[in-house]
Coordinates of C-alpha atoms in Angstrom, one line a residue:
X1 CA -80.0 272.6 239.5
X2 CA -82.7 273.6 237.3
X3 CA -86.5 274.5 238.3
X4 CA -87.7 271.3 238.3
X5 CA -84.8 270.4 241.2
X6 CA -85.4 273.8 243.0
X7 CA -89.1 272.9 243.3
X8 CA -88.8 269.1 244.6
X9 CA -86.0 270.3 247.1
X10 CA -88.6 273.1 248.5
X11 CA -91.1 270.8 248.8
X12 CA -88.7 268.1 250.3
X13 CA -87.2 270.9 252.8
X14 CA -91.3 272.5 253.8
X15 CA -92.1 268.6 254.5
X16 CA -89.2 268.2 256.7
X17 CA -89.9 271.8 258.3
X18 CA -93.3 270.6 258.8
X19 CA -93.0 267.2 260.4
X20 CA -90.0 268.8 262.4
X21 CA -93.1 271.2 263.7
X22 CA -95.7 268.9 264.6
X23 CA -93.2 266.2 266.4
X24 CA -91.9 269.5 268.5
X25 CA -94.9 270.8 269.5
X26 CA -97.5 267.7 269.2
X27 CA -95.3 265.2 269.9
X28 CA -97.1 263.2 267.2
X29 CA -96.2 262.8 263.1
X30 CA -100.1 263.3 261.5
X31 CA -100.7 260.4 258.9
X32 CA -101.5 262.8 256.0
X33 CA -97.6 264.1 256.1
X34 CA -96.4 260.3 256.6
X35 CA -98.4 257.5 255.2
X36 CA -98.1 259.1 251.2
X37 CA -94.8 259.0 251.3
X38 CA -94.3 255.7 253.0
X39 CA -96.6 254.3 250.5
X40 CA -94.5 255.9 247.9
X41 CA -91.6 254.7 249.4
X42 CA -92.9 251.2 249.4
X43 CA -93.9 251.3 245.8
X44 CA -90.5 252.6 244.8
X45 CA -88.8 250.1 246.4
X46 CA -90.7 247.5 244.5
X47 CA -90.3 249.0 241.3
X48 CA -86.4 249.5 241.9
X49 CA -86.5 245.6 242.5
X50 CA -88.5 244.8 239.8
X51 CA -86.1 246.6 237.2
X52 CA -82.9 245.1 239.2
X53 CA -81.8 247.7 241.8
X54 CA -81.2 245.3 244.4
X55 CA -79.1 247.9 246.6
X56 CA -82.9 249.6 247.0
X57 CA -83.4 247.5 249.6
X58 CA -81.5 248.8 252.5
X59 CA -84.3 251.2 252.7
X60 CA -86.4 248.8 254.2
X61 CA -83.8 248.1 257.3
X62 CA -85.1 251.7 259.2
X63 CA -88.4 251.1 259.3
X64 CA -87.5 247.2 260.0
X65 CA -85.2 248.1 263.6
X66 CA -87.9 250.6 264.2
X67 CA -90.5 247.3 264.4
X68 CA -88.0 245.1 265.8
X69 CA -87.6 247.3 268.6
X70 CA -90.7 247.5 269.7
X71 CA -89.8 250.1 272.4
X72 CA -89.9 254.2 272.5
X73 CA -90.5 254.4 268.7
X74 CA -93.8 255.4 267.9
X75 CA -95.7 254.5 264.6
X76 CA -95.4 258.0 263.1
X77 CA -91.8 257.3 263.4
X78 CA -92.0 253.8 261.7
X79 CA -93.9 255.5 259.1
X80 CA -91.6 258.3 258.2
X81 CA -88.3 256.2 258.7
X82 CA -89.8 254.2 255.2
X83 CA -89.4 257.3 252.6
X84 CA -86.3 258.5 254.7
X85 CA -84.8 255.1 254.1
X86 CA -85.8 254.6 250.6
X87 CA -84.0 258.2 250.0
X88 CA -81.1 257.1 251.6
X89 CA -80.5 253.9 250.1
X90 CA -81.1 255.6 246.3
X91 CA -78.1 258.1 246.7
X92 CA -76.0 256.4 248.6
X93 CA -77.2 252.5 249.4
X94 CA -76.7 250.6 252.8
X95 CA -73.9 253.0 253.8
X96 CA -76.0 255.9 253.6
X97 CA -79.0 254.2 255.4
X98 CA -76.9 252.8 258.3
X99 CA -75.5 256.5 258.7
X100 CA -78.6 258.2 258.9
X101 CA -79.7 255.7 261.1
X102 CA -76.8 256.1 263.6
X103 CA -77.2 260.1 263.4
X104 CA -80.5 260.0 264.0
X105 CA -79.9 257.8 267.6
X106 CA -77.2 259.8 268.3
X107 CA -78.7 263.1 267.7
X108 CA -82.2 262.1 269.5
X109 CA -79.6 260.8 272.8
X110 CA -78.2 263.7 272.7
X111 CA -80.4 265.8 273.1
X112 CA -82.3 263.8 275.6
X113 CA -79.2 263.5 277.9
X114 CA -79.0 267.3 277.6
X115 CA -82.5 268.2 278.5
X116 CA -83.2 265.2 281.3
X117 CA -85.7 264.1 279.5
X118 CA -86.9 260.7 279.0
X119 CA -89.1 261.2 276.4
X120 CA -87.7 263.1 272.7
X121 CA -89.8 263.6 269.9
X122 CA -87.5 261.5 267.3
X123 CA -88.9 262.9 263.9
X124 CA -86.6 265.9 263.8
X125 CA -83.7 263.5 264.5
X126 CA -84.5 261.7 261.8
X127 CA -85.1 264.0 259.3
X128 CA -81.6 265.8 259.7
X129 CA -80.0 262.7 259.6
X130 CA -81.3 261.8 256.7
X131 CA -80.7 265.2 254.7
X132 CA -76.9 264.8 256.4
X133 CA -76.3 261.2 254.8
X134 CA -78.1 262.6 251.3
X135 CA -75.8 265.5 251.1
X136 CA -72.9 263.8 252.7
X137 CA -73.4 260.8 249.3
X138 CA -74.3 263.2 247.5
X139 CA -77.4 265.1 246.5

C-alpha cells in the first residue's frame, strides 16, 4: 500500500472512530459525518450502473431493510448504512453486504442482551461489520 492508500485508510478508520464516538456517547450519528458520504455513496452507485457494474447495487439493500423496517433504526443509521453498503458491495458484492449486514444485527443483539438494555446505539455495530466483510473479501 502506497501513500495515497495509507491516507484514504486513515481517514476511513478516524471516520469510523468518530461516528463510533458520537453514537456511544450521543446516541445520535451528526449529518455532517453521514449525509456526504451517503450522497457519495448514492452518486457512486449511479455511476457504477451507468458504466455497467450491475453487482453495485446490493449496496442499496442496507439502507433499503433499514426503511423497510421502520422500527428501532434511526435515520443517522439509514444514512450511514448507504456508504457502508456501497463499500461492501464494491469489494465483495451481495455476499459481502448481506454479511455485514448480519454482523452488524448480531453484534448490536449482543451486546444488548448482555447489558439489558433495550436501546443500543447501532452505528458502532455497523461500522465493524462493515470493515470485517471489507477485509474478510478483501481490502
Amino acid at each position: 500500500m502506497g501513500i495515497g492508500g495509507f491516507l484514504g485508510v486513515s481517514v476511513a478508520v478516524s471516520w469510523s472512530l468518530t461516528l463510533c464516538w458520537f453514537d456511544v456517547t450521543r446516541r445520535r450519528l451528526p449529518n455532517a459525518l453521514t449525509v456526504p458520504p451517503a450522497l457519495a455513496g448514492v452518486v457512486a452507485t449511479l455511476v457504477a450502473l451507468a458504466v455497467g457494474q450491475p453487482q453495485i447495487v446490493g449496496a442499496l439493500l442496507w439502507p433499503g431493510i433499514y426503511l423497510a423496517s421502520g422500527r428501532g433504526i434511526g435515520g443517522g443509521d439509514i444514512k450511514l448504512a448507504v456508504p457502508l453498503g456501497v463499500v461492501c458491495a464494491a469489494v465483495g458484492g451481495l455476499p459481502a453486504v448481506l454479511l455485514a449486514i448480519g454482523l452488524s444485527g448480531l453484534v448490536t443483539g449482543c451486546f444488548a442482551a448482555v447489558s439489558g438494555s433495550r436501546t443500543m446505539p447501532h452505528g458502532p455495530s455497523m461500522l465493524a461489520a462493515a470493515w470485517g466483510a471489507g477485509m474478510y473479501f478483501g481490502v
